[in-house]
Coordinates of C-alpha atoms in Angstrom, one line a residue:
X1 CA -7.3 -11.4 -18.9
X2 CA -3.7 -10.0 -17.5
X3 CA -1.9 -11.3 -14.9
X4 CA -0.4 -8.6 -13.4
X5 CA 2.2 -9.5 -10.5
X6 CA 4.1 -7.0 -7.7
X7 CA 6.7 -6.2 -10.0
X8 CA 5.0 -5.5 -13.3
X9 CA 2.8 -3.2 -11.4
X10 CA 5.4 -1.2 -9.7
X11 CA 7.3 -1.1 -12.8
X12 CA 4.5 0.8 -14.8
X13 CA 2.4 2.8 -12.1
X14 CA 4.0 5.4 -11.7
X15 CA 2.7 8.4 -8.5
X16 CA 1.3 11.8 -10.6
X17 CA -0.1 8.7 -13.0
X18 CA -2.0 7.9 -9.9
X19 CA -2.6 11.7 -8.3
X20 CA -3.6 12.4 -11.7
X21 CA -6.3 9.8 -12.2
X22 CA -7.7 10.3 -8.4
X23 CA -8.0 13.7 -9.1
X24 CA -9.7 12.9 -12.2
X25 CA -12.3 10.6 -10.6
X26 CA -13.2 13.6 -7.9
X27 CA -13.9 16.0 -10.7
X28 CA -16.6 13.0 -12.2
X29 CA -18.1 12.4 -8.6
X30 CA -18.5 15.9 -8.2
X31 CA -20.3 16.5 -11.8
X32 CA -21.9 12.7 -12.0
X33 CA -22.7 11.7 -8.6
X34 CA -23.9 8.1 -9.8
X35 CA -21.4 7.1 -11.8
X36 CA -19.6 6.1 -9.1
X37 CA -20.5 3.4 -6.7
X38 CA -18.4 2.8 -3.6
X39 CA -20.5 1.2 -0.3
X40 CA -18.2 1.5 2.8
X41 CA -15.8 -1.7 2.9
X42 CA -16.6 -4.5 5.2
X43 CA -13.7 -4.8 7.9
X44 CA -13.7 -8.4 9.9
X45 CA -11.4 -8.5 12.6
X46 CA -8.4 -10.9 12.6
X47 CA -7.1 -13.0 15.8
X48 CA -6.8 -11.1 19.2
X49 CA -3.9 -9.8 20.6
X50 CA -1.9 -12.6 22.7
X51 CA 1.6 -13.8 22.5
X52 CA 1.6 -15.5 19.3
X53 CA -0.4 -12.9 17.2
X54 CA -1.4 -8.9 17.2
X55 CA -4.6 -8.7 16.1
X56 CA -5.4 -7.7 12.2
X57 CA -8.0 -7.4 9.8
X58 CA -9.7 -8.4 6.6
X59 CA -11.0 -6.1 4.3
X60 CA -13.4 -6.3 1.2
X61 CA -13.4 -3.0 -1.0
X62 CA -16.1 -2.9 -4.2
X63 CA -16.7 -0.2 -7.1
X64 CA -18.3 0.2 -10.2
X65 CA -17.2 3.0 -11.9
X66 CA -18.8 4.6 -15.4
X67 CA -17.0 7.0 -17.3
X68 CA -19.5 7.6 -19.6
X69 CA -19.2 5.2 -21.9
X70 CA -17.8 2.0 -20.0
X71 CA -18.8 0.4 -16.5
X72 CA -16.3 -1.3 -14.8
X73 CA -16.3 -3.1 -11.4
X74 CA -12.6 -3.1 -9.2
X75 CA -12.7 -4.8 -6.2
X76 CA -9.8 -5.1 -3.7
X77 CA -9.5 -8.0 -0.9
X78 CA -6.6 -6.8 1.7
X79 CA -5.6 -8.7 4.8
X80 CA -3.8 -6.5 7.6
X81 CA -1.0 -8.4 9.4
X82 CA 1.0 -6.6 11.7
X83 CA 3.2 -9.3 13.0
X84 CA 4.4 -9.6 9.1
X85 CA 7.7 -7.0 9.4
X86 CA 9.3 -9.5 11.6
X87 CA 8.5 -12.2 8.7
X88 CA 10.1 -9.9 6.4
X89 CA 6.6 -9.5 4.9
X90 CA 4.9 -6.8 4.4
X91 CA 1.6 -5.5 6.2
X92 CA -0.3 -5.0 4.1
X93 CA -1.3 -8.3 1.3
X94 CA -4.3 -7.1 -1.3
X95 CA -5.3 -8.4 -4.5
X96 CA -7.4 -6.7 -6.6
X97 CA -10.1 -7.9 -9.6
X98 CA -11.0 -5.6 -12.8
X99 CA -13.6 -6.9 -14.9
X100 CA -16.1 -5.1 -17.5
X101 CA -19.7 -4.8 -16.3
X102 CA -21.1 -5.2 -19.8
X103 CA -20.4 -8.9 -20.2
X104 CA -18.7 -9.7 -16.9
X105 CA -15.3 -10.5 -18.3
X106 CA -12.1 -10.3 -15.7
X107 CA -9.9 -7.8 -17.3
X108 CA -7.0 -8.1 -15.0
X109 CA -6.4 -9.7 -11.8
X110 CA -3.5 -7.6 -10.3
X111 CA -1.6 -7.5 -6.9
X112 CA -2.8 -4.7 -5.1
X113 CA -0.2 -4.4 -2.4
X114 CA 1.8 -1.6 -4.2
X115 CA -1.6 -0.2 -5.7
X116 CA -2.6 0.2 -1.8
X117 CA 0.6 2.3 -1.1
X118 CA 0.3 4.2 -4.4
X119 CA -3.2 5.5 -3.9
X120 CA -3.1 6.1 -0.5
X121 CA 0.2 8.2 -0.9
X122 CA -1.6 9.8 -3.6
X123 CA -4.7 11.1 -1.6
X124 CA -1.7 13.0 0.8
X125 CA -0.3 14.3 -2.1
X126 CA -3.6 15.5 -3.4
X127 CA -3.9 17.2 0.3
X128 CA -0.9 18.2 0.6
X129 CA -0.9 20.2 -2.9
X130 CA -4.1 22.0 -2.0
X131 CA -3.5 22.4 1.9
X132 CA 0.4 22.9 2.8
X133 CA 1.9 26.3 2.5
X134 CA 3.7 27.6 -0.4
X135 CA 7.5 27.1 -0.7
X136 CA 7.5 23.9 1.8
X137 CA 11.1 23.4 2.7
X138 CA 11.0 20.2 5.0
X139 CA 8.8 17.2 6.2
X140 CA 8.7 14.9 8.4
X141 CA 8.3 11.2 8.3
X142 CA 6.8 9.7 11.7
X143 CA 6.3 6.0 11.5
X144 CA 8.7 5.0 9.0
X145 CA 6.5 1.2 7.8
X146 CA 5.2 0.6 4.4
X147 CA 2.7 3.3 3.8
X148 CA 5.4 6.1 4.7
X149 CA 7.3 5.0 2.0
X150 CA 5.0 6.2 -1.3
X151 CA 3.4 8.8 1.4
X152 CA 7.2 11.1 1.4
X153 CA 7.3 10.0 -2.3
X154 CA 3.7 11.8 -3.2
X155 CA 4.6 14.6 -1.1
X156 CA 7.9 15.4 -3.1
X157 CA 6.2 15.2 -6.0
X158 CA 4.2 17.8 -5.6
X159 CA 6.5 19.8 -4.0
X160 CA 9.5 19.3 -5.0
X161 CA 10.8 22.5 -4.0
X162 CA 11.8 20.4 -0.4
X163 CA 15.1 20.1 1.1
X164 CA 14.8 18.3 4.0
X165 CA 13.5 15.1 5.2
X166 CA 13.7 13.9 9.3
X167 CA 12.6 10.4 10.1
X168 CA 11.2 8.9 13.1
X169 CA 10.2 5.4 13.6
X170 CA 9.9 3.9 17.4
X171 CA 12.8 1.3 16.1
X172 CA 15.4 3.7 14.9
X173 CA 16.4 0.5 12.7
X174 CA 13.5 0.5 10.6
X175 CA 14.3 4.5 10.0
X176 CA 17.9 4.1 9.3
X177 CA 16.3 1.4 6.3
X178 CA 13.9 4.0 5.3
X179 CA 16.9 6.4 4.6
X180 CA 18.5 3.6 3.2
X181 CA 16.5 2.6 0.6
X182 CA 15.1 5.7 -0.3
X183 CA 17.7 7.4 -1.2
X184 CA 18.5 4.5 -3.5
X185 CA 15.1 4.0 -5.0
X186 CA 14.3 8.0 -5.3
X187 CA 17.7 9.6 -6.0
X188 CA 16.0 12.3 -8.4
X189 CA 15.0 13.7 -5.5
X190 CA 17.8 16.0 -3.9
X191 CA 17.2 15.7 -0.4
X192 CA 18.6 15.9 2.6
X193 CA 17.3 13.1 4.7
X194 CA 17.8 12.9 8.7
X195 CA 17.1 10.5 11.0
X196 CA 15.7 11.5 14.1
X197 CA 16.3 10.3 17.9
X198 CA 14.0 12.1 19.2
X199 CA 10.0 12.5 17.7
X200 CA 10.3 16.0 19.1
X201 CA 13.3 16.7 16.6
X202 CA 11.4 15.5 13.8
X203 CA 8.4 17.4 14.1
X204 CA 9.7 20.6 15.3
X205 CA 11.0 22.3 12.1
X206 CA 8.8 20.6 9.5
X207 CA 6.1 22.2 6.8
X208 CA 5.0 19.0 6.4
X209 CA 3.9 16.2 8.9
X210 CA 3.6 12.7 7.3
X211 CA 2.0 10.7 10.1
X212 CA 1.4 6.2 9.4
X213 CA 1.4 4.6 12.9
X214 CA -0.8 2.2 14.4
X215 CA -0.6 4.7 17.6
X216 CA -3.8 4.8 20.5
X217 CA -2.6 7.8 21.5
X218 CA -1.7 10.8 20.2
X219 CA 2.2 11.3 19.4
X220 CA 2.9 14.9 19.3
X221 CA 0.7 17.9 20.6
X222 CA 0.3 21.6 19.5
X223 CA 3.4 23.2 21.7
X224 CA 5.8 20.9 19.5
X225 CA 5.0 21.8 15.7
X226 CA 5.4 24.8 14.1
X227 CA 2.2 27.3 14.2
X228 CA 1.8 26.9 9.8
X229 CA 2.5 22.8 9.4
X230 CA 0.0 20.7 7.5
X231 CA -0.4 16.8 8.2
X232 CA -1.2 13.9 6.8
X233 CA -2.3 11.6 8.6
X234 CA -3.0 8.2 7.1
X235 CA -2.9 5.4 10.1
X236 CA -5.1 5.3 13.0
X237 CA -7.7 3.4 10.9
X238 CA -9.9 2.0 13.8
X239 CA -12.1 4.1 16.2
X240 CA -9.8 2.2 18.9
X241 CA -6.6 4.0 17.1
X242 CA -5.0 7.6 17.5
X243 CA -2.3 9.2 15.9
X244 CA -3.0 12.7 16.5
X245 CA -3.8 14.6 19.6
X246 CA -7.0 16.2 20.3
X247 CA -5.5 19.6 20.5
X248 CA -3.9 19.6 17.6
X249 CA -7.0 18.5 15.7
X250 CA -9.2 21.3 17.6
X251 CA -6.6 23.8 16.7
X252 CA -6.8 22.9 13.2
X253 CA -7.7 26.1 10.9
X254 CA -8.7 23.1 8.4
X255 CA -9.9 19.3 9.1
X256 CA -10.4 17.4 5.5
X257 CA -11.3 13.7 5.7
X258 CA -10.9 11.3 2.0
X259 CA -14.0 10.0 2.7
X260 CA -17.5 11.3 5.3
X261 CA -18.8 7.9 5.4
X262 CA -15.6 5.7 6.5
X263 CA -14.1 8.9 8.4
X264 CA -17.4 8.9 10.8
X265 CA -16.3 4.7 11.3
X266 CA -13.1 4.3 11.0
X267 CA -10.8 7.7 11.9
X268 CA -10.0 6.8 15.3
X269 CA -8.1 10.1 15.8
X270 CA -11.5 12.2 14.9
X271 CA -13.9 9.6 16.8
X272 CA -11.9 10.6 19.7
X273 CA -12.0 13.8 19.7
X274 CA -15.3 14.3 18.8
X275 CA -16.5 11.5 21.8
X276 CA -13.8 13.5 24.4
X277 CA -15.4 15.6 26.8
X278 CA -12.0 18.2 27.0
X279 CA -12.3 18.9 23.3
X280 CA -13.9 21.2 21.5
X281 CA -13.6 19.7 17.8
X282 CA -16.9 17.4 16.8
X283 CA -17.8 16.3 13.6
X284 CA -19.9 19.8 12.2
X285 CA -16.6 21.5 12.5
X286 CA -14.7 18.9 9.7
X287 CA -14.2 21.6 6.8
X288 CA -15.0 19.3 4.4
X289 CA -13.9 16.1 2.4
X290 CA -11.2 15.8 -0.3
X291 CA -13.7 16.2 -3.4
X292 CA -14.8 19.3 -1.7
X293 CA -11.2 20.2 -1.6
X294 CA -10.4 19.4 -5.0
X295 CA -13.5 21.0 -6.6
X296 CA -13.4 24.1 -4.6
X297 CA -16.6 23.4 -3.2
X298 CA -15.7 23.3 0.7
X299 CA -17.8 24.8 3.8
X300 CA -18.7 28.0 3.2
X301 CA -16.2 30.5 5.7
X302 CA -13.6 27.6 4.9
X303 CA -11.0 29.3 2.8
X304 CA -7.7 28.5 2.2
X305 CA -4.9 30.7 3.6
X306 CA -1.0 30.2 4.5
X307 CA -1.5 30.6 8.4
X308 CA -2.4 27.7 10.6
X309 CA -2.6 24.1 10.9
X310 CA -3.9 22.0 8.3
X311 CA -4.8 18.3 8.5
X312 CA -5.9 15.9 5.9
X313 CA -7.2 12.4 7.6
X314 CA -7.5 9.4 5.5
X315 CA -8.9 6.1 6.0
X316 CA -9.1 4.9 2.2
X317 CA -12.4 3.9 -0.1
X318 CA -12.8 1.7 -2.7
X319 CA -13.0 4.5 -5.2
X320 CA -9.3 5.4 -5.0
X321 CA -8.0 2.1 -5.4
X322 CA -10.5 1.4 -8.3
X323 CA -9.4 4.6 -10.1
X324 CA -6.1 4.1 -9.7
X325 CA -6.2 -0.1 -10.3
X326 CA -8.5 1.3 -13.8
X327 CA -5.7 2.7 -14.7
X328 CA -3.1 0.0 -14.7
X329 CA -6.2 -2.5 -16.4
X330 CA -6.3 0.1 -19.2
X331 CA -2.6 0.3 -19.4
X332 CA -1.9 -3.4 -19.2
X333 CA -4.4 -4.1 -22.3
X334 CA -2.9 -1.5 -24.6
X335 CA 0.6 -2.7 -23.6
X336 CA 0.0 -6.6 -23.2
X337 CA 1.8 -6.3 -19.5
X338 CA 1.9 -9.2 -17.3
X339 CA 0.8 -12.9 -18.5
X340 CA -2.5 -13.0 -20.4
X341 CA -4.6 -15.7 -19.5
X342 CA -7.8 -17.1 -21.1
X343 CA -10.6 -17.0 -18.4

């Protein structure tokens, strides 16, 4: 079994490894249905909000996957702390198990914080690759935490053809950081990258919207984007969250969710608008879901075009992570990564 820590995992995941195999595992759920096993996560509230604690969660995400010839079974435990920035901690903790289904042996135990951020920024990429425009030139980044960071990564790398990047963060610190260490960790990318004051300023000339808050309201509406912007937005995980207004969402030419199951419990921003009695979007308008996307199988009068908003809404499933985690198992065995261990 391989020990696989923070660093040994950032060190050899790498993001169109990761677009690449989620991509992969939508083609095989699209041909092989069953080959793929991923019941909706189990989400168990943490603490209330008080004075000492926002309130959190705890999350438990199986899969088995079969690819024909193996079966393998991923499962990621995440805990959601949102008072963990001003520990210098990030939000997000996740560990996540890889074992063979064939005799039950633990392949890899590996931390799945970065794995979380990887995948998750891959599905936007995914999105944004099929959904955005061609010849994107700028995007913005509004909430500037730990899921922005690989989110603006994934978008650049499959478009690289961008130029600019505006930031926007309620603490304009945190944005300033952003900049700061992404333009150290990502200097292959030759972009110009702007902090923003103002959300307005952020949002107003960008292709692409990258949206991660934990927002109950929506942050920017209609009158403040560009008429052809596609979005990404990847917070908002809680029917009790929103991140995107309802009339941005009901004047979306395109709605495309990562997952119908979680989306219907968990996309606050959809839940909304669907349950709000002065919008017109409900759930039979959603185009489709990302495997529809991918495999060219969406709604039928659903067609792609470059005019019109675009939005991709993502609340995660255990699928991703397990075809991305997969992948760093398999890597890890063939390269002895990490520390083995006898189990």
């Amino acid at each position: 079994m391989q020990l696989l820590n923070k660093a040994v995992v950032t060190e050899y995941l790498n993001m169109q490894a990761a677009i690449e195999a989620i991509e992969t595992l939508l083609h095989q759920q699209a041909a092989h249905p069953n080959w793929i096993k991923s019941p909706e996560r189990l989400v168990i509230s943490t603490f209330t909000d008080s004075d000492s604690h926002r309130s959190g969660s705890h999350l438990s995400m199986p899969a088995t996957m079969y690819n024909g010839e193996n079966e393998y079974t991923v499962v990621k435990l995440v805990t959601i702390c949102p008072d963990n920035p001003s520990r210098d901690m990030p939000t997000t903790t996740a560990i996540i198990t890889v074992s063979n289904n064939d005799t039950g042996a633990i392949l890899a135990v590996m931390d799945g914080i970065y794995i979380t951020q990887v995948r998750t920024a891959a599905l936007s990429g995914i999105a944004t690759k099929y959904m955005a425009k061609a010849n994107c030139q700028s995007v913005a980044v509004v909430g500037c935490g730990g899921m922005a960071y690989e989110q603006l990564h994934a978008v650049l790398t499959v478009r690289p053809e961008i130029e600019t990047v505006y930031l926007w963060n309620r603490n304009h610190e945190g944005a300033q950081q952003f900049k700061t260490r992404f333009a150290r960790d990502y200097a292959q990318w030759n972009v110009d990258i702007q902090v923003c004051e103002a959300l307005d300023d952020a949002v107003r000339d960008a292709d692409i919207i990258n949206v991660a808050t934990r927002a109950t309201e929506g942050l920017f509406s209609i009158a403040q984007m560009k008429s052809e912007v596609h979005i990404n937005a990847v917070g908002a995980y809680q029917p009790s969250m929103k991140e995107i207004s309802n009339d941005v969402i009901a004047n979306s030419k395109m709605v495309i969710v990562d997952d119908l199951a979680g989306s219907h419990h968990e996309a606050g921003d959809l839940i909304q608008a669907h349950d709000s009695d002065d919008c017109t979007w409900v759930w039979d308008d959603l185009s489709g879901d990302l495997q529809a996307l991918v495999t060219a199988k969406l709604k039928e009068g659903v067609a792609k075009s470059d005019k019109g908003i675009t939005l991709f809404k993502s609340v995660g499933a255990a699928s991703f992570d397990a075809a991305v985690a997969l992948y760093v198992a398999k890597q890890a065995q063939q390269q002895s990564l990490g520390s083995s261990v006898d189990w």
